[in-house]
CSV table of C-alpha atoms and ligand atoms in Angstrom, one decimal:
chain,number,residue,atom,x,y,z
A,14,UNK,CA,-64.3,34.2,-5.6
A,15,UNK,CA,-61.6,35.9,-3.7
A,16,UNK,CA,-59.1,34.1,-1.8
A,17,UNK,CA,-59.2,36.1,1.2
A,18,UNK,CA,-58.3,34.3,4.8
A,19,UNK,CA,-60.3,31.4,5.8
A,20,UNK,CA,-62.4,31.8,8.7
A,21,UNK,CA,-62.6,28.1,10.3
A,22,UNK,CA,-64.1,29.0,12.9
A,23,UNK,CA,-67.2,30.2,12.1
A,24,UNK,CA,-67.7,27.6,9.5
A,25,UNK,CA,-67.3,25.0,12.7
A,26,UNK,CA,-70.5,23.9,14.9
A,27,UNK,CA,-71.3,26.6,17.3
A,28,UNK,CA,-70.4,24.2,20.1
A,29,UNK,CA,-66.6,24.2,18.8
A,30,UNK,CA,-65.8,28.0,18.1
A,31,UNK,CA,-64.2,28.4,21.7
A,32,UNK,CA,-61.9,25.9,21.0
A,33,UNK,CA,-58.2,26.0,20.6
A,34,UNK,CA,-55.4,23.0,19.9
A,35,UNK,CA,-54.4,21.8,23.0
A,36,UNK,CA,-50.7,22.4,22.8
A,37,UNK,CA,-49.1,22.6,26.6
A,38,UNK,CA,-45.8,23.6,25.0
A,39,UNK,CA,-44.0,22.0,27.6
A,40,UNK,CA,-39.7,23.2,28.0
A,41,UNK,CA,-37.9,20.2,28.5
A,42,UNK,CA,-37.0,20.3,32.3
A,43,UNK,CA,-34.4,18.0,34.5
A,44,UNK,CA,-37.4,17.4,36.5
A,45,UNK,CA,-40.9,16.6,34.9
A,46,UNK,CA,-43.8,16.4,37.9
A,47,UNK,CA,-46.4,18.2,36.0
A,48,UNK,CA,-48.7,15.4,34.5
A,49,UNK,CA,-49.1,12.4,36.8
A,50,UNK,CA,-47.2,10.0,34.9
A,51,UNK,CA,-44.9,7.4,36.4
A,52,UNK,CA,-41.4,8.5,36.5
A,53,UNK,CA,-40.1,5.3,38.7
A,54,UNK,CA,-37.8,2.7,36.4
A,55,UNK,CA,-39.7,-0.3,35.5
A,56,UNK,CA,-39.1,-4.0,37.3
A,57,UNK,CA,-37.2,-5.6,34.5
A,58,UNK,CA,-39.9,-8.7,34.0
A,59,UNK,CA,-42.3,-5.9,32.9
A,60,UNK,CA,-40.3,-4.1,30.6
A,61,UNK,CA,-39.3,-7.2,29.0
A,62,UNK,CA,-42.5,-8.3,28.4
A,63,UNK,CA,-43.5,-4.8,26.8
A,64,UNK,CA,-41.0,-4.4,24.6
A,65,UNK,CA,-41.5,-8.6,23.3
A,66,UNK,CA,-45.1,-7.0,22.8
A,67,UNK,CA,-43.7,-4.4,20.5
A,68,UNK,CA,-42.9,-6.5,18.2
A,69,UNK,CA,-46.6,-6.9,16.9
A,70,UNK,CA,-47.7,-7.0,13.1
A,71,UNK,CA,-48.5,-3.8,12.0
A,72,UNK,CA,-50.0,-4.6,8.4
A,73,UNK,CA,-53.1,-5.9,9.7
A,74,UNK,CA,-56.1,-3.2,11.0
A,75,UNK,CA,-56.1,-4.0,14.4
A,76,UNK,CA,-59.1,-6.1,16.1
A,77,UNK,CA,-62.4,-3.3,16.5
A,78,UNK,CA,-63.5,-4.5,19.9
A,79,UNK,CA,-59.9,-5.8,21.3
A,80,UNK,CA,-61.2,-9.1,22.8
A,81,UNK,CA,-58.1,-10.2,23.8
A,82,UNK,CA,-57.0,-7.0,26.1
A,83,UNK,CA,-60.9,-7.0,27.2
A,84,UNK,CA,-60.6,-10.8,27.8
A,85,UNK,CA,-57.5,-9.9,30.1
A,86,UNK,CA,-58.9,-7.0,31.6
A,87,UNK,CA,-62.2,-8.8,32.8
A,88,UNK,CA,-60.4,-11.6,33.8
A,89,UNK,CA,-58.7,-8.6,36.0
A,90,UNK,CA,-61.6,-7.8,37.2
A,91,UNK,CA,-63.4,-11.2,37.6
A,92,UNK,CA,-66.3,-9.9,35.5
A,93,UNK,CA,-67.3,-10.9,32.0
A,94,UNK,CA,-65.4,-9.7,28.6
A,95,UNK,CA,-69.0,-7.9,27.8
A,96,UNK,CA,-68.7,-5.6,30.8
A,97,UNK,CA,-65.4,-4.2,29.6
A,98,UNK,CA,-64.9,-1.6,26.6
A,99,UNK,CA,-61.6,-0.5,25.8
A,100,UNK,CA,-60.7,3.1,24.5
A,101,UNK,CA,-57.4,5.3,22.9
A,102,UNK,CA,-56.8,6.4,26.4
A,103,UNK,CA,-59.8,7.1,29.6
A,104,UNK,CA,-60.4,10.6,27.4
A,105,UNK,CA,-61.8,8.9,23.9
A,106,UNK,CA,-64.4,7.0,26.6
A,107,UNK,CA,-65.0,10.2,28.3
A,108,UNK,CA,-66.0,12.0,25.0
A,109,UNK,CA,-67.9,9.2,23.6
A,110,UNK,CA,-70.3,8.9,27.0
A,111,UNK,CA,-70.8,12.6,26.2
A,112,UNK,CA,-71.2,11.7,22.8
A,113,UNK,CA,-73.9,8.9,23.7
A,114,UNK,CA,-75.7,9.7,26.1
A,115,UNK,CA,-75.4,13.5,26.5
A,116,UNK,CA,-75.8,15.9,23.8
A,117,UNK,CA,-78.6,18.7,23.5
A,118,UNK,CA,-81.5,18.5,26.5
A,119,UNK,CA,-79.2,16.3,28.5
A,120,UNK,CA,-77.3,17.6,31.5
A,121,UNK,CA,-73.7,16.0,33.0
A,122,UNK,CA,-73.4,17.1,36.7
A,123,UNK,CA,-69.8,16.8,38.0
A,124,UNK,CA,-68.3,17.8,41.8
A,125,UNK,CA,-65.4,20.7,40.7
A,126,UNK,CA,-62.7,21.5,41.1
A,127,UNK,CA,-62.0,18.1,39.0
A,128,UNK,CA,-60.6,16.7,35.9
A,129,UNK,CA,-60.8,19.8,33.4
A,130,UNK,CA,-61.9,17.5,30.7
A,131,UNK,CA,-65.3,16.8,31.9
A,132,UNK,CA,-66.8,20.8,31.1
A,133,UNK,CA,-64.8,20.8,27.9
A,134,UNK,CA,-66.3,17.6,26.4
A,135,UNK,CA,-70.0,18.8,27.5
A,136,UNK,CA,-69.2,21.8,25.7
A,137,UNK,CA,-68.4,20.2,22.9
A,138,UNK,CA,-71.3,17.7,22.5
A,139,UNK,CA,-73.8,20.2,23.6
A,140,UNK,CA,-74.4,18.7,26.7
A,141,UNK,CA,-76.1,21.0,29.8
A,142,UNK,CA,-73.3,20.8,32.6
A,143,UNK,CA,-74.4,21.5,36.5
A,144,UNK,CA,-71.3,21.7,38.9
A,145,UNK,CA,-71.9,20.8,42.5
A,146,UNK,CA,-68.8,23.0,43.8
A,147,UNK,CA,-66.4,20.8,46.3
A,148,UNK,CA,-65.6,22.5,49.8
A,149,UNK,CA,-63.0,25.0,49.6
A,150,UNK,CA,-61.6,23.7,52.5
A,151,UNK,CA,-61.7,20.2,52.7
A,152,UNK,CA,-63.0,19.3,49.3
A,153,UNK,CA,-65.8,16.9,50.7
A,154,UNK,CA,-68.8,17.1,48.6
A,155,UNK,CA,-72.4,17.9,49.8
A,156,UNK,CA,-74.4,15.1,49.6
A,157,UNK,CA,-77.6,16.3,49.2
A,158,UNK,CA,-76.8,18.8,47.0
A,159,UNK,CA,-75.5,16.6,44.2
A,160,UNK,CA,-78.5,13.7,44.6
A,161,UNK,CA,-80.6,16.7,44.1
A,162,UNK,CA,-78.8,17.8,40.8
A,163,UNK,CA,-78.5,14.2,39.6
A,164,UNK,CA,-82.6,13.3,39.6
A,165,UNK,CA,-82.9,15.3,36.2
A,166,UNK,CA,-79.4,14.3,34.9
A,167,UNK,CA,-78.7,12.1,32.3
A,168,UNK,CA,-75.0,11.7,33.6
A,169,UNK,CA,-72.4,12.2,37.3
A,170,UNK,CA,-69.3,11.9,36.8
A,171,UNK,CA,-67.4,11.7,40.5
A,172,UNK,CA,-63.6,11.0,40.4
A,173,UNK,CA,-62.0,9.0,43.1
A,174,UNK,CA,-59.7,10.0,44.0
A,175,UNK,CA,-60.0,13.0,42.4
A,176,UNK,CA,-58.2,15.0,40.1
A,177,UNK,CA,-56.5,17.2,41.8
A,178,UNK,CA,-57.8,17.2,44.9
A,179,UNK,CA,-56.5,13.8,46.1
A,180,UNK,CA,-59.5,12.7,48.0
A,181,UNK,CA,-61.7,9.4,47.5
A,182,UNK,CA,-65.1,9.5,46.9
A,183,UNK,CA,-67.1,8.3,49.9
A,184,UNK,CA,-69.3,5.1,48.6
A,185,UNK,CA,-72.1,5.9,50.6
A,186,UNK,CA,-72.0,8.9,48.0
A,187,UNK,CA,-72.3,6.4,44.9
A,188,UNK,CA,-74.9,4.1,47.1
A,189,UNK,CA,-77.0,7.3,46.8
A,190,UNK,CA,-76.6,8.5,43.5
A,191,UNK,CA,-77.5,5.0,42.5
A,192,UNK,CA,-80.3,4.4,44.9
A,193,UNK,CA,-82.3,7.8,44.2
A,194,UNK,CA,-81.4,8.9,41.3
A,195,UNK,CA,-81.9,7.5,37.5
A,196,UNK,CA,-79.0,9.1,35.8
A,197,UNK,CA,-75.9,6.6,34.9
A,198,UNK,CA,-73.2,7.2,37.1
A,199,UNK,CA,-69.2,7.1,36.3
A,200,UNK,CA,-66.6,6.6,39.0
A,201,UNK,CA,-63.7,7.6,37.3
A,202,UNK,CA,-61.0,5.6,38.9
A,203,UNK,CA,-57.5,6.9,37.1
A,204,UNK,CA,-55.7,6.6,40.0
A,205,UNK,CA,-57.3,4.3,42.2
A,206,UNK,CA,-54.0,1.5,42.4
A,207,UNK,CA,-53.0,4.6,44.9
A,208,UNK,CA,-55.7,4.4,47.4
A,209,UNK,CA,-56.1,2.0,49.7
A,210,UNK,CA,-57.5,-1.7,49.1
A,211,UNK,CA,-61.2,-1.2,48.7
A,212,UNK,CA,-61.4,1.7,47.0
A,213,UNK,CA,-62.0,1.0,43.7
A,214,UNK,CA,-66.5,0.2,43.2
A,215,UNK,CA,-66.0,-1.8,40.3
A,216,UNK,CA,-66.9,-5.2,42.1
A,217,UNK,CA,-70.4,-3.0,42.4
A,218,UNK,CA,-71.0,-3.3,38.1
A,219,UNK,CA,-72.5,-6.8,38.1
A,220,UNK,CA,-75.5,-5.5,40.6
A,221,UNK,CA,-75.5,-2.3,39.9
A,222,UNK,CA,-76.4,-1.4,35.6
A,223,UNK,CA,-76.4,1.8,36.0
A,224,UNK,CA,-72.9,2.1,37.3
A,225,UNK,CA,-69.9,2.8,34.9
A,226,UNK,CA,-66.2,2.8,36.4
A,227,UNK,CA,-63.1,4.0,34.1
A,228,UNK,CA,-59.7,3.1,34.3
A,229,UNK,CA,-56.7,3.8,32.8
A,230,UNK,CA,-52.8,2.4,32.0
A,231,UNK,CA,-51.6,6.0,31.8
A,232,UNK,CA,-51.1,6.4,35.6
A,233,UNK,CA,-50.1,3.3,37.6
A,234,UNK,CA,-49.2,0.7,34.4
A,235,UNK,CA,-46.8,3.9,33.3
A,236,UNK,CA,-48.5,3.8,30.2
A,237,UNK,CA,-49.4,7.4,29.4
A,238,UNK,CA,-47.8,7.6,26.1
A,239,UNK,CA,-49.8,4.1,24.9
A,240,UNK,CA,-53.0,6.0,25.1
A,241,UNK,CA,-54.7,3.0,26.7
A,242,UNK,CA,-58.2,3.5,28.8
A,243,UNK,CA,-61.5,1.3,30.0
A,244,UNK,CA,-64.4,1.0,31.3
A,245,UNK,CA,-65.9,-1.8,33.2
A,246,UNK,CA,-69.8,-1.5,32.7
A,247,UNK,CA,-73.2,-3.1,32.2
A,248,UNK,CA,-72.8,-4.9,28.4
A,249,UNK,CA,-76.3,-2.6,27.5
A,250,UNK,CA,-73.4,0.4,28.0
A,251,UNK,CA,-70.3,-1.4,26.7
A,252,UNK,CA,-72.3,-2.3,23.3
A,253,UNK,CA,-73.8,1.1,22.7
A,254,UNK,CA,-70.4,2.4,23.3
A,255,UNK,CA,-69.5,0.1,21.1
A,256,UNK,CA,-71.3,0.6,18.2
A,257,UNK,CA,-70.6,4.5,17.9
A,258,UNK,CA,-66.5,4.3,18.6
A,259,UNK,CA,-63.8,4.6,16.4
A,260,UNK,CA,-63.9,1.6,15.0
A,261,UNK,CA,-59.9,1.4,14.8
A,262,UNK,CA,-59.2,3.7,17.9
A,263,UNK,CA,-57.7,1.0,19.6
A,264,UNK,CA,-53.8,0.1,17.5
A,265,UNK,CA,-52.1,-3.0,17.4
A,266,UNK,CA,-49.5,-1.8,19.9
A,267,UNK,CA,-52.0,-0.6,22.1
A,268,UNK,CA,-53.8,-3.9,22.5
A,269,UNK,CA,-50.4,-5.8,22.0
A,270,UNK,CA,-48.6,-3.6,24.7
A,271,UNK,CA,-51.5,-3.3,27.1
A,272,UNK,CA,-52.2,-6.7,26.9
A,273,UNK,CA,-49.2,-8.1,28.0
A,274,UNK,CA,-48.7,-5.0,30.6
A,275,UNK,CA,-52.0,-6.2,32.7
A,276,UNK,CA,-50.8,-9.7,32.6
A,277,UNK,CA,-47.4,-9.1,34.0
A,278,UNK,CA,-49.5,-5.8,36.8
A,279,UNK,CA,-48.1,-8.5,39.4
A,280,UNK,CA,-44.5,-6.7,39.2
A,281,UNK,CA,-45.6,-3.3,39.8
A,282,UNK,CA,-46.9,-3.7,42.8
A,283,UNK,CA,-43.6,-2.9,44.8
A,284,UNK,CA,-43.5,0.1,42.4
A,285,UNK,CA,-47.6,1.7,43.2
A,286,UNK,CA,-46.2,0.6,46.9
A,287,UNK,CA,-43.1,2.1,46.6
A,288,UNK,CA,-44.8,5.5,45.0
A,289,UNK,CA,-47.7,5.4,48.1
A,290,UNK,CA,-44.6,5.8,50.3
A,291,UNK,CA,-43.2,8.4,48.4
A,292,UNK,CA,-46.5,10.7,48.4
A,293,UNK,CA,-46.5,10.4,51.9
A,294,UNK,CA,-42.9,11.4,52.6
A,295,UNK,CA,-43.4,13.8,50.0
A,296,UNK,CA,-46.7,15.1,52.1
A,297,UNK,CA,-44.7,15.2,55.2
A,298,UNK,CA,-41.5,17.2,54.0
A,299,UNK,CA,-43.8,19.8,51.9
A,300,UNK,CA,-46.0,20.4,55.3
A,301,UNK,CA,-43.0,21.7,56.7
A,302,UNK,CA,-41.8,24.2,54.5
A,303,UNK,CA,-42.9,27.7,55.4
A,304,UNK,CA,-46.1,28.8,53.6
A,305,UNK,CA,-47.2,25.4,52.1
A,306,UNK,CA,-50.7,23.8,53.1
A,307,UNK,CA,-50.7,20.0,51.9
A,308,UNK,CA,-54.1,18.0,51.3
A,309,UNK,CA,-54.1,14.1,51.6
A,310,UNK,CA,-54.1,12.6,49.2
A,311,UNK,CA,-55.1,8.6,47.6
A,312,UNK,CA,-54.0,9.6,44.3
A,313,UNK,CA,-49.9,9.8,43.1
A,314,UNK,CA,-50.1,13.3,43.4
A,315,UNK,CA,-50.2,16.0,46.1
A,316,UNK,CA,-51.9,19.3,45.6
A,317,UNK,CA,-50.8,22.1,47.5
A,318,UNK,CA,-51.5,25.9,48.7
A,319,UNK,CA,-49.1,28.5,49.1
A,320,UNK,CA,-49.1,32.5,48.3
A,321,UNK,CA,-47.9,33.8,45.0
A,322,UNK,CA,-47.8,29.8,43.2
A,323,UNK,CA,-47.8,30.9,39.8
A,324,UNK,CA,-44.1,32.5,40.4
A,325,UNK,CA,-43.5,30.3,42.6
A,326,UNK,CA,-44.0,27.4,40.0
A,327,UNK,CA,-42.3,29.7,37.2
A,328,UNK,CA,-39.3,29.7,39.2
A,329,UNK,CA,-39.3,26.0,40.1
A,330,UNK,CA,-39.1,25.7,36.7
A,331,UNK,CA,-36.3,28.7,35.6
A,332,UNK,CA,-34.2,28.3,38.6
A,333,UNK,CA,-34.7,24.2,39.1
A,334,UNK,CA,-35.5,23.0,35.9
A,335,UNK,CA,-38.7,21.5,37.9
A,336,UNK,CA,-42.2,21.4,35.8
A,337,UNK,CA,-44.9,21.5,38.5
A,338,UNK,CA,-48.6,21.8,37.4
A,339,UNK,CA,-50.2,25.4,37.6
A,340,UNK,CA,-53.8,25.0,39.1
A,341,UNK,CA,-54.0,28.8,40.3
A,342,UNK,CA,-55.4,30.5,38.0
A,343,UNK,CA,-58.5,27.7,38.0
A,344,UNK,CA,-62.1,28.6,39.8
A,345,UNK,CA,-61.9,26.7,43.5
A,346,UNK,CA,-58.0,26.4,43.3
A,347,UNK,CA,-56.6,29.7,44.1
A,348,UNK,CA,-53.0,29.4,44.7
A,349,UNK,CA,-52.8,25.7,44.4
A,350,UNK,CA,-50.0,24.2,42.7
A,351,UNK,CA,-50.2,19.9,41.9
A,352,UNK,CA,-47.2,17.9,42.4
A,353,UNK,CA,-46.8,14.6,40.9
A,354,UNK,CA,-45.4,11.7,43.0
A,355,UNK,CA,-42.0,11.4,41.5
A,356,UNK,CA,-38.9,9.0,42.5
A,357,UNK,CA,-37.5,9.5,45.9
A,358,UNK,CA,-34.8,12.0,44.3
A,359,UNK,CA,-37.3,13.7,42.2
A,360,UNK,CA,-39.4,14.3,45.4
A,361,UNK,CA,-36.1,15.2,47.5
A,362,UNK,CA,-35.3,17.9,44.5
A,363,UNK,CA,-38.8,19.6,44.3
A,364,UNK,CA,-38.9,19.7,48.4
A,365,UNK,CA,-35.4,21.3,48.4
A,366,UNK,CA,-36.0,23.8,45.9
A,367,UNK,CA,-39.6,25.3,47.2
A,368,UNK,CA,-37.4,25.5,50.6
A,369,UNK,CA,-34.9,27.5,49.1
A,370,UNK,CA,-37.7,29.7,47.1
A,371,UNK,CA,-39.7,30.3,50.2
A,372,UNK,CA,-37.7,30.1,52.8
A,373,UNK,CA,-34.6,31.6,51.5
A,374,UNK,CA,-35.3,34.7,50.2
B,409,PLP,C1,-55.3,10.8,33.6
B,409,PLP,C2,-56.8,10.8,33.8
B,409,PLP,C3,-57.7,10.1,33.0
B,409,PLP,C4,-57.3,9.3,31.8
B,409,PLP,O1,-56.2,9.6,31.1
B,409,PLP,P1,-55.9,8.9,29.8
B,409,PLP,O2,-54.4,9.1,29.7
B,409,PLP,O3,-56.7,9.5,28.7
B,409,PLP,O4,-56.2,7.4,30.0
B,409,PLP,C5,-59.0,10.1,33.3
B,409,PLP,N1,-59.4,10.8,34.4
B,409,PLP,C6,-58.6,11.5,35.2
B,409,PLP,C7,-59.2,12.1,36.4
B,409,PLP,C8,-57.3,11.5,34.9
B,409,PLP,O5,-56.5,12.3,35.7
């Protein structure tokens, strides 16, 4: 045979052959507000205790199920260790309820413009996708519209608040989807330490089986590079789950690091407080620069609207050596740049430049 060039791609599943390596390239800027991590220093207690945790064997595989991170988290939660399931970051548990319970025949309905991942991983497992579009204006979604989609769906996933919108998902919304529907439903809750108390639904599991809510230690727990994720969930969900995961997804350090993070969550609460504050001074101050819309927002980001954003976000970045996130070139988001809650100097920086961008030339 001849050694010619090796076409991958159409030896790949036809599902796959759009696909490309996810590779953001990202220049190394003074400023990094581009990916909802948390920027703020760590409370010395916690940091302690993570590091201490880093010190974990590594010759040993690490423990399948991670009962001692899920004993932690549902003791977090005040549920049982058989409602939790733990995953390499929220997107392994996204792809593997895809993986499950989607697939061919099977339709996922989600409420766009929201967390990009959710069309990609249908795509991949084959799994129908219906999206109930958001308002253009104030991102609410239409009620009826979506209960209507979800009676033949196998799967909803809602985002609250939602990425990047910033809103929360009503619960009457989830009451519904629950009440006349038969599809499971996921509550994706990445960001929820940022919304107000009584946000989150998870205290809604035990009653509810059909009702899956994911969390994550990327956003609040600053934890983005442990790849660290969850779901709390009726233990019919967590064990299939279960029994079609990576079986060593989950590292030592992961478990180790996460562990002890969610046991010492009590000292970041003066950070998630002190990062609420920030997004809305950072709200305030961006409302009043010439050109820019700002939506509320429960989440430690704020999504705004202005004319030209793509330059405007190149030149944050060229001129500032600020990395903002480009969401205006995607369907629903025309012109919409997201900003992640940064440190009070971090936020003072961004403001100050998009003043002298727009305003000064
Ligand atoms: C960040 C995020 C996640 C999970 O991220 P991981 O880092 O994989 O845990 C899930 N959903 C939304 C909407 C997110 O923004």
């Amino acid at each position: 045979m001849m050694a010619g060039p090796l076409d991958a791609v159409s030896r790949a599943r036809g599902a796959l052959q759009g696909f490309e390596p996810y590779d953001p390239a990202f220049s190394a800027t003074r400023i990094n507000l581009s990916a909802n991590e948390n920027t703020h220093p760590m409370p010395a207690s916690y940091a302690k205790a993570l590091a201490d945790a880093c010190a974990a064997p590594l010759n040993r595989y690490p423990d399948p199920m991670a009962n001692g991170l899920r004993d932690v988290l549902a003791q977090r939660h005040g549920v049982a260790r058989e409602c939790v399931i733990v995953g390499n970051g929220g997107d392994e548990l996204l792809f593997n309820l895809l993986f499950t319970f989607g697939g061919e025949g099977r339709t996922l309905v989600t409420c766009p413009p929201d967390f990009s991942e959710y069309a990609l991983f249908a795509q991949m497992t084959d799994t129908r996708h219906v999206a109930v579009w958001r308002d253009g204006a104030d991102w609410s979604i239409d009620a009826d519209a979506l209960v209507s989609a979800a009676r033949d769906a196998a799967l909803v996933f809602l985002t609250s608040p939602n990425n990047p919108t910033g809103d929360v998902v009503p619960h009457a919304l989830v009451r519904r989807l629950l009440d006349e529907t038969d599809a499971l439903v996921l509550v994706d809750e990445a960001y929820v330490e940022f919304a107000p108390e009584g946000t989150s639904v998870v205290p809604w599991v035990a009653q509810d089986p059909r009702l899956m809510v994911l969390r994550t230690l990327s956003k609040a727990f600053g934890l983005a590079g442990l790849r660290c994720g969850y779901l709390v969930a009726d233990p019919a969900v967590v064990d299939m789950l279960g029994a079609i995961r990576q079986i060593y997804s989950v590292d030592v350090l992961c478990q180790s690091v996460a562990t002890a993070a969610v046991r010492s969550r009590d000292a970041l609460v003066p950070v998630v407080a002190d990062i609420v504050a920030e997004r809305e001074r950072l709200a305030l101050s961006l409302s009043r620069v010439k050109g820019v819309t700002v939506w509320p927002s429960a989440a430690n980001f704020v999504l705004v609207r202005l004319d030209r954003a793509s330059v405007v976000r190149q030149r944050l970045r060229d001129e500032h050596s600020i990395l903002v996130r480009d969401f205006s070139y995607a369907p629903g988001l025309e012109g919409c740049l997201r900003i992640t809650v940064g440190t009070h100097e971090e936020n003072e920086s961004v403001v100050s430049a998009l003043k002298a961008i727009l305003e000064g030339e």
